[in-house]
Tab-separated table of C-alpha atoms and ligand atoms in Angstrom:
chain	number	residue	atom	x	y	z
A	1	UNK	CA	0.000	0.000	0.000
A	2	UNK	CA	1.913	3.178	-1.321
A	3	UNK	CA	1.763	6.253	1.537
A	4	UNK	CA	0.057	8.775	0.535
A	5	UNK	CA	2.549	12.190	0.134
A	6	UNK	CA	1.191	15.255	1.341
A	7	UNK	CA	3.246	18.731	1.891
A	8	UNK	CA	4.512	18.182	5.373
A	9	UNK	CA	5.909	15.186	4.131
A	10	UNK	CA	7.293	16.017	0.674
A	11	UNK	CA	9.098	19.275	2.798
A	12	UNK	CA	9.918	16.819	5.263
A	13	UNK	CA	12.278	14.497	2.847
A	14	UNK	CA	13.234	17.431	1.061
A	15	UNK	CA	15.385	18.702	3.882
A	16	UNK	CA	15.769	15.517	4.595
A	17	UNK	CA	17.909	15.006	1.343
A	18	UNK	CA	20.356	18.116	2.390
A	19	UNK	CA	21.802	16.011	5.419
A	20	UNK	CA	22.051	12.563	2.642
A	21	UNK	CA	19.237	11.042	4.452
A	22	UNK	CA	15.719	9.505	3.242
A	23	UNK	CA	12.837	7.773	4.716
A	24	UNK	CA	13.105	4.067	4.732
A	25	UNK	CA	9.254	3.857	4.324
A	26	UNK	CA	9.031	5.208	1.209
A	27	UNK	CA	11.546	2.351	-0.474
A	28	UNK	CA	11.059	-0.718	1.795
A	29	UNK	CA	9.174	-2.600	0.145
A	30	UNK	CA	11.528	-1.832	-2.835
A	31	UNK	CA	14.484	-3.168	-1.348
A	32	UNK	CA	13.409	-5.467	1.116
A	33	UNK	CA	11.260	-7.717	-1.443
A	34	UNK	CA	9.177	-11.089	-0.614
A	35	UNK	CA	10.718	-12.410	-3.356
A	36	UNK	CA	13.824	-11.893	-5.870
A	37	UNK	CA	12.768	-9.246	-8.894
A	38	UNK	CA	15.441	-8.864	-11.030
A	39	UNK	CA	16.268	-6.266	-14.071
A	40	UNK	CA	17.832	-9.112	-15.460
A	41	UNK	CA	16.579	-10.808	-18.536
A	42	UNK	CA	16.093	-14.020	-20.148
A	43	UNK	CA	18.093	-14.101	-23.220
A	44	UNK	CA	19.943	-15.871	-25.975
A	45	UNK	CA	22.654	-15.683	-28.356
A	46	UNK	CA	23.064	-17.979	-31.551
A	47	UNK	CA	26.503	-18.463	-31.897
A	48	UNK	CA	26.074	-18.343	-35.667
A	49	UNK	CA	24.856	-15.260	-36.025
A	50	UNK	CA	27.543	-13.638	-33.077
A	51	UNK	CA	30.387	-15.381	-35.187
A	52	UNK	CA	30.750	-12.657	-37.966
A	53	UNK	CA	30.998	-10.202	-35.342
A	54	UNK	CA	34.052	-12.148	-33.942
A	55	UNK	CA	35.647	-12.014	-37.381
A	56	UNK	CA	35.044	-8.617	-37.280
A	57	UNK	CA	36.812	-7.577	-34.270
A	58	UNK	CA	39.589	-10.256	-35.099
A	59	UNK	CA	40.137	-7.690	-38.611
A	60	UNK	CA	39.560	-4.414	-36.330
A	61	UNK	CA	41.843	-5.230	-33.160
A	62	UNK	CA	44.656	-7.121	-32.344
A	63	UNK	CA	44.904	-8.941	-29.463
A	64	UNK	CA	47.915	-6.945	-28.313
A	65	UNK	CA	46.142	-3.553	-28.603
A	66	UNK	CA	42.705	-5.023	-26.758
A	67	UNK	CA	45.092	-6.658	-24.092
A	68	UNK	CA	42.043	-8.875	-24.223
A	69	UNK	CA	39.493	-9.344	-27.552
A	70	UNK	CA	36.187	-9.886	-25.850
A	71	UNK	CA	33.005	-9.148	-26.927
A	72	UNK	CA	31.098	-8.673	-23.757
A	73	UNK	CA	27.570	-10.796	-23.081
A	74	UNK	CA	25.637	-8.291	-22.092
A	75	UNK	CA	22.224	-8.336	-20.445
A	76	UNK	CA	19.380	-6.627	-22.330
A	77	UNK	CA	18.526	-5.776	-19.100
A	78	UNK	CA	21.424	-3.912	-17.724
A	79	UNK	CA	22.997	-2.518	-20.805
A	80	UNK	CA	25.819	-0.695	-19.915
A	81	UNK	CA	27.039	-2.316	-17.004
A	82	UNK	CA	29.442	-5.425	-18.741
A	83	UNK	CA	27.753	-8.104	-17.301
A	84	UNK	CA	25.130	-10.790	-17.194
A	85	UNK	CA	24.130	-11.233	-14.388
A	86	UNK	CA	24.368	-8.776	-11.395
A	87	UNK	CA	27.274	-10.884	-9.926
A	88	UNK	CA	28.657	-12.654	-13.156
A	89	UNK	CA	30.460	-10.965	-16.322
A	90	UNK	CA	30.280	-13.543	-19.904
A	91	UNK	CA	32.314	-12.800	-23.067
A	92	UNK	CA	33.511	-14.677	-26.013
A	93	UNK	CA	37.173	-14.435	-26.810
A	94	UNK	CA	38.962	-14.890	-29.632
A	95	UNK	CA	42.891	-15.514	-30.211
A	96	UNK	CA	43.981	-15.581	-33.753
A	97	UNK	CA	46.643	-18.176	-34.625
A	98	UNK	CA	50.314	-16.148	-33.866
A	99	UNK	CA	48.288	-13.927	-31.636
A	100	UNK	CA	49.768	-13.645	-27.914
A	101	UNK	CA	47.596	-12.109	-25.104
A	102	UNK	CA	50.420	-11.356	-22.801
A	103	UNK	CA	50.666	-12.355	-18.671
A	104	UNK	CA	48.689	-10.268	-16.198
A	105	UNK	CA	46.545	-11.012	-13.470
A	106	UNK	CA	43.454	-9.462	-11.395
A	107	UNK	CA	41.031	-10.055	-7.987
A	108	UNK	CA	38.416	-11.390	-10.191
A	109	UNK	CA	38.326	-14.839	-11.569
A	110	UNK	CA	37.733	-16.517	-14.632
A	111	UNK	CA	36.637	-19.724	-16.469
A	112	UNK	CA	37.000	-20.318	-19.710
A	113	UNK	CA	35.350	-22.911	-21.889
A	114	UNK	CA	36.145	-23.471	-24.951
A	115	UNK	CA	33.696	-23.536	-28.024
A	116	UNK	CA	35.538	-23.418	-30.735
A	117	UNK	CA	39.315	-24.137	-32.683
A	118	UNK	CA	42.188	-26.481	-31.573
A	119	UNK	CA	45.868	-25.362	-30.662
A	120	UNK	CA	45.487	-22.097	-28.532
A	121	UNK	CA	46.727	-22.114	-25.167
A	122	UNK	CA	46.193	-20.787	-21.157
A	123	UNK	CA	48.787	-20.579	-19.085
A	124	UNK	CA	48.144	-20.462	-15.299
A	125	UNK	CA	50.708	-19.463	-12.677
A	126	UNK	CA	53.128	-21.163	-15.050
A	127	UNK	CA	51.192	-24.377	-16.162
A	128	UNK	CA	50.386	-24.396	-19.708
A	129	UNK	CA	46.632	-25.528	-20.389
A	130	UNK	CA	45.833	-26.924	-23.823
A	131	UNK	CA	42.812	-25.863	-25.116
A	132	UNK	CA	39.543	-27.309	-27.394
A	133	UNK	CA	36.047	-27.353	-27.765
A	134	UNK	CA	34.523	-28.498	-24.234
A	135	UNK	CA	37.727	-27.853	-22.380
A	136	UNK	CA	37.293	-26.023	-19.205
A	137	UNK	CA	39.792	-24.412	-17.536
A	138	UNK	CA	39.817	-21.493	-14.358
A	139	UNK	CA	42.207	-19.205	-13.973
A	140	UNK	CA	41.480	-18.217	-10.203
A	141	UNK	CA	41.815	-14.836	-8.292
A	142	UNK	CA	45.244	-13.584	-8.830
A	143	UNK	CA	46.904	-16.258	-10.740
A	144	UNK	CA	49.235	-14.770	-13.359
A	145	UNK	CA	47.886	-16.157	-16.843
A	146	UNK	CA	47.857	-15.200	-20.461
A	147	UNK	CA	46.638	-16.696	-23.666
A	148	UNK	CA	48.671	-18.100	-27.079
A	149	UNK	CA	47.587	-19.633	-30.482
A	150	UNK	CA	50.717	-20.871	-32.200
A	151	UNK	CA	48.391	-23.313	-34.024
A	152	UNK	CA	46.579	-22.254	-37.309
A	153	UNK	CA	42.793	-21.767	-36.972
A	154	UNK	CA	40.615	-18.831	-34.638
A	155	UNK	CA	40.012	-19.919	-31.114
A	156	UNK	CA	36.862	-18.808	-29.525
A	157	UNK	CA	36.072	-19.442	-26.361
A	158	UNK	CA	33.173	-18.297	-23.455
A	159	UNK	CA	34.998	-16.212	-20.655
A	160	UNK	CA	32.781	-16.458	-16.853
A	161	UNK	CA	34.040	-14.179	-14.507
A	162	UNK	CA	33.406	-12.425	-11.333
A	163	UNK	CA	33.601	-9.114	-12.120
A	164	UNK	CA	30.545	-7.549	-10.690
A	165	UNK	CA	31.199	-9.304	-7.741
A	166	UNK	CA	34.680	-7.706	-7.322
A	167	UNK	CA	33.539	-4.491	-8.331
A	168	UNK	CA	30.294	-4.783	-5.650
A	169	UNK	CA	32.928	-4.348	-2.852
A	170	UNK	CA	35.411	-2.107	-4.690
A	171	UNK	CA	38.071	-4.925	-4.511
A	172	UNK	CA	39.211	-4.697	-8.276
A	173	UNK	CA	43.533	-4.926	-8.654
A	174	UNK	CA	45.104	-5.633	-11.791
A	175	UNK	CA	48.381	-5.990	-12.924
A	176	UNK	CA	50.487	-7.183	-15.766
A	177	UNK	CA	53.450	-9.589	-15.167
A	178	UNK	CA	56.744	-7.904	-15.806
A	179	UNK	CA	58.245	-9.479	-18.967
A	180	UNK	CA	60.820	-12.158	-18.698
A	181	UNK	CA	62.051	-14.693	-20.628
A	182	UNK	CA	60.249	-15.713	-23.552
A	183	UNK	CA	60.283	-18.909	-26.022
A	184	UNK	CA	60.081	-18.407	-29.789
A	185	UNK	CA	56.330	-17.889	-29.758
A	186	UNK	CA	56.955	-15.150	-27.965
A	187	UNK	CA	55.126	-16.291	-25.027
A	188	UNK	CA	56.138	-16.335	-21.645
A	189	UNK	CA	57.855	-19.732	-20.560
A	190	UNK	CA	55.704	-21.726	-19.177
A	191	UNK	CA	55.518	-25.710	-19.354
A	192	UNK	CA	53.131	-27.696	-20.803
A	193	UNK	CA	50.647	-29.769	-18.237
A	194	UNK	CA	47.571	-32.270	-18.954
A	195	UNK	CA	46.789	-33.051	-15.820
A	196	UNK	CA	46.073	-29.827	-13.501
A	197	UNK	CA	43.345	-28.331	-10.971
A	198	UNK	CA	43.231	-25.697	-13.834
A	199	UNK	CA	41.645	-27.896	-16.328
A	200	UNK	CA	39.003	-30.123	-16.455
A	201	UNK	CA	39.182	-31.708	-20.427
A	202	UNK	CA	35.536	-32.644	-22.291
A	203	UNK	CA	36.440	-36.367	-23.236
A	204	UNK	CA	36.522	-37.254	-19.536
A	205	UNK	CA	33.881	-35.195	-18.627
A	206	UNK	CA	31.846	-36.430	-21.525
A	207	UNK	CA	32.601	-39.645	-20.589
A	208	UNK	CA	31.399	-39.568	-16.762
A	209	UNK	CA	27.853	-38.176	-18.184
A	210	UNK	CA	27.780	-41.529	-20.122
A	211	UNK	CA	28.505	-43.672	-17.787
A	212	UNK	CA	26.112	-42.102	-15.283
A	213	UNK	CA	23.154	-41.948	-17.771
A	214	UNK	CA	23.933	-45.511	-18.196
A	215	UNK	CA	23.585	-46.286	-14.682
A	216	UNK	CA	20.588	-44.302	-13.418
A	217	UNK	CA	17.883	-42.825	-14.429
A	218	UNK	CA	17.984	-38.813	-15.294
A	219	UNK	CA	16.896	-36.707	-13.034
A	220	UNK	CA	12.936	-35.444	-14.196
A	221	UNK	CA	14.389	-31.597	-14.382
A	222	UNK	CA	17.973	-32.027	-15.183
A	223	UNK	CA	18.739	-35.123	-16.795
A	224	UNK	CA	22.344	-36.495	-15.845
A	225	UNK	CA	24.467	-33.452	-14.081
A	226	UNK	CA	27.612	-32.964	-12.305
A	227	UNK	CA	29.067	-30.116	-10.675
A	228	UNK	CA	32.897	-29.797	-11.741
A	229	UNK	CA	34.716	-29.784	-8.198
A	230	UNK	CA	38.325	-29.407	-7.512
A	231	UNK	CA	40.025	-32.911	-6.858
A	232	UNK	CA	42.004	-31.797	-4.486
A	233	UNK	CA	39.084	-30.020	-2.055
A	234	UNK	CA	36.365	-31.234	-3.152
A	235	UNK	CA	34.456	-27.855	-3.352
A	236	UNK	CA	32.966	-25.539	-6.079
A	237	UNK	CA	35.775	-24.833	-9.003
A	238	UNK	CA	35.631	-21.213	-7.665
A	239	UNK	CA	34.321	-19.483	-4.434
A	240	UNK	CA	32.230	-17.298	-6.531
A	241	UNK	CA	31.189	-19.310	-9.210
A	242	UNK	CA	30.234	-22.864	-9.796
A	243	UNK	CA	29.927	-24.697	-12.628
A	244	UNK	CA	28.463	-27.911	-14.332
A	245	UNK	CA	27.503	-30.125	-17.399
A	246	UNK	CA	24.516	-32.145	-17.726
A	247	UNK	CA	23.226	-34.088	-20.533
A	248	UNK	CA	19.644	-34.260	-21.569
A	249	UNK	CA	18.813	-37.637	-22.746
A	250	UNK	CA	17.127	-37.875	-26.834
A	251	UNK	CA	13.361	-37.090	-25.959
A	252	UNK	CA	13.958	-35.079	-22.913
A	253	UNK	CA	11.284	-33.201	-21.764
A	254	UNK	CA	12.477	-31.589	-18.220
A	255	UNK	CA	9.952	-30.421	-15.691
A	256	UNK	CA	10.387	-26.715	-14.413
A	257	UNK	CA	12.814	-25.492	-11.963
A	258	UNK	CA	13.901	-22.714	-10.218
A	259	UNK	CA	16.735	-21.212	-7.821
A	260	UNK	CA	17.806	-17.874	-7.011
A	261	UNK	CA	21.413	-18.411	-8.642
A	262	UNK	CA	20.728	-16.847	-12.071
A	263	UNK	CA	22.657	-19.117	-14.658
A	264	UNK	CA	24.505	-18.834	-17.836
A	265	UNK	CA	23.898	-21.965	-20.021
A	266	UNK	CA	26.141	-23.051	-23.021
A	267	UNK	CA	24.983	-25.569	-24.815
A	268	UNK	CA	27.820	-28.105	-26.091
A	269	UNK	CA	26.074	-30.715	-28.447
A	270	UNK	CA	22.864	-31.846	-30.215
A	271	UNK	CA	19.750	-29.565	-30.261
A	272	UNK	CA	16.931	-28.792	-27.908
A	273	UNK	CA	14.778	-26.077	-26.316
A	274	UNK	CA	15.074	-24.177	-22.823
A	275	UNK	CA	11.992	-22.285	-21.287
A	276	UNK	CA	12.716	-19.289	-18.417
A	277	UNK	CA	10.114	-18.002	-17.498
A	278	UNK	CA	7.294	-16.631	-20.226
A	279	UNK	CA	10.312	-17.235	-23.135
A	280	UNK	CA	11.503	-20.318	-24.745
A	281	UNK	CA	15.011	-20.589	-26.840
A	282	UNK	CA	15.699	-23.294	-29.363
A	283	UNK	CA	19.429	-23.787	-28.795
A	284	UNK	CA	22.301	-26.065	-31.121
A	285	UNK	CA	25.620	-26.224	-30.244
A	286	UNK	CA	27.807	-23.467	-29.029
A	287	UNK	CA	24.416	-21.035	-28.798
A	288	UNK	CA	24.644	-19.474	-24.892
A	289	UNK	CA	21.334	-18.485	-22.956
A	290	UNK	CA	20.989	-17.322	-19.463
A	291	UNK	CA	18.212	-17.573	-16.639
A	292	UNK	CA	17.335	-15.076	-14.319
A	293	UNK	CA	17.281	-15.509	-10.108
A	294	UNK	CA	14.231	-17.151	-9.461
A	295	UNK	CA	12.899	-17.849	-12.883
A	296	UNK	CA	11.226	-21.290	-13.777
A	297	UNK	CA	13.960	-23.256	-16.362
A	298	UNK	CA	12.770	-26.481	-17.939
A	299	UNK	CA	14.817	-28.420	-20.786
A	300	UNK	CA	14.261	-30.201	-23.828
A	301	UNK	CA	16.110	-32.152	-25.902
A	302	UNK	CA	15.044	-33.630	-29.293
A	303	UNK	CA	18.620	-35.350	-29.780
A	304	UNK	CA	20.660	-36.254	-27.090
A	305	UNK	CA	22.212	-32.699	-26.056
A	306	UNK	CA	24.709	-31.706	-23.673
A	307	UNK	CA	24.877	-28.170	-21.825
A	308	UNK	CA	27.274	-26.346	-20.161
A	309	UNK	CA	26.219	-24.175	-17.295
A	310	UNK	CA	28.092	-21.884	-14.412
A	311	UNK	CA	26.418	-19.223	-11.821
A	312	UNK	CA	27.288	-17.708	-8.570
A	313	UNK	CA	25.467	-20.213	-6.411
A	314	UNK	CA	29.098	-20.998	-4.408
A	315	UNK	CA	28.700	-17.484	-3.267
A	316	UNK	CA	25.068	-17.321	-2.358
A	317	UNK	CA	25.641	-20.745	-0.433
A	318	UNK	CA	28.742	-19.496	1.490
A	319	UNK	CA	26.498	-16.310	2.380
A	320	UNK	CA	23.540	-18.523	3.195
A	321	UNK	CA	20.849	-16.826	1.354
A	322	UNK	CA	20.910	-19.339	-1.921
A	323	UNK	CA	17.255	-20.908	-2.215
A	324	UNK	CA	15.638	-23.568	-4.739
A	325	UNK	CA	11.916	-24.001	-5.155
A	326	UNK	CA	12.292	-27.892	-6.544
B	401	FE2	FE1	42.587	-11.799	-17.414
């Protein structure tokens, strides 16, 4: 029930407003809600029809000169504010073969997974990561990294990070790694690994869904899913974001679901359909989509299809306010 103004009142907040102060009643129900609102929006991307616009910025800007060449995912809802969600930033990157994106590091984290092109390369902290399509690979809060393509086609892949978050408590440092020796890719020295906390490959990966939609039945709103967790811990891949891949069984037809993590899907093979909310996306490989906090998601799949997914829900869980409404 809005409170009616009158001039006392109106006078009253005006002077109010001279000392920075305001009346709580007027906004509480604003931003103390009974339930999440968001400004962000359900939305989609076809990779096909973002791809020219990769080329594009591949002619315009090198890599050296964009220190990073990201086009930015960015809600319809918040336009302007480089991100996709309110916590989570999304991009697609591209390295062109003999591009190098050189060392530097920063509070927020990344993942990266890969959607497209063979013989590019992360380094983390010193550990080179090979990359291709379904590779994914974190480069965590202040780990020194930088990107290479000696090989000979485009790389594209989807960058997650936590930049909002960051940013929300004015945390953001950045650096670039003073240069030292290099090799005769002009890249920083760094050794070659397979088998790394960085990087979680797809064949394996693919492999476990297999194996567990062999020996179960799928879930009746997600199919067969696992979260990616770090061997070594156990726990989410990052403290701020989490991240998973679930495949949706030929026929599919997932009942609704909804938490309060809003999530950034990617899907990874065959074709299906995705509804959030009042909208519903028909997605192929390599197309990304995201849900909103608190929106109702159900799948489809008319082949057997395989998505990609990452959100903040590591945060909201380590701050105790994540909810699901199963
Ligand atoms: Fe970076």
């Amino acid at each position: 029930m809005p409170i009616a103004p009158n001039n006392e009142r109106s006078e009253f907040y005006a002077r109010l407003k001279t000392k920075s102060a305001a009346p709580l009643w007027e906004v509480l129900s604003d931003i103390v809600r009974k339930d999440p609102r968001t400004s962000v929006q359900a939305a989609f991307w076809k990779y096909d029809e973002m791809r020219p616009f990769i080329a594009e910025a591949g002619r315009l800007i090198t890599a050296d000169e964009a220190e990073r060449r990201v086009l930015i995912l960015e809600n319809p809802g918040l336009a302007g504010m480089s991100r996709l969600t309110q916590s989570l930033y999304a991009g697609l990157q591209l390295i062109m073969p003999g591009e190098h994106a050189h060392s530097h590091r920063h509070t927020a984290s990344a993942l990266r997974f890969i959607l497209e092109g063979s013989g590019a390369y992360t380094s983390v902290n010193g550990e080179r990561l090979s990359m291709k399509p379904g590779d994914f690979i974190l480069t965590p809060f202040w780990s020194y990294h930088d990107h290479g393509n000696p090989g000979s086609e485009p790389v594209v892949w989807l960058d997650g990070l936590d930049i909002p978050t960051v940013n929300m408590f004015d945390t953001s440092f950045f650096e670039k790694e003073a240069d030292h020796d290099h090799d005769e890719e002009g890249a920083p020295v760094a050794k070659f690994v397979e088998s790394s906390v960085m990087k979680y490959p797809y064949d394996p990966s693919r492999a476990k869904l297999a194996q567990m939609a062999a020996s179960g039945a799928a879930d009746a709103r997600f199919g067969v899913k696992f979260e990616y967790r770090n061997p070594q811990t156990g726990s989410p891949v990052l403290p701020t974001i989490g991240a998973w891949l679930q495949l949706l069984p030929k026929g599919f037809k997932g009942r609704p679901y909804r938490s309060t993590d809003a999530t950034i899907f990617c899907a990874v093979e065959g074709r299906g359909s995705s509804t959030i909310g009042d909208r519903t996306f028909a997605w192929g490989p390599r197309d990304i989509f995201v849900a909103p906090s608190w929106h109702a998601v159900s799948h489809a799949a008319s082949d057997e299809a395989v998505l990609f997914s990452f959100s903040d829900r590591p945060a909201q869980q380590s701050l105790g306010i994540w909810r699901e409404d199963a």
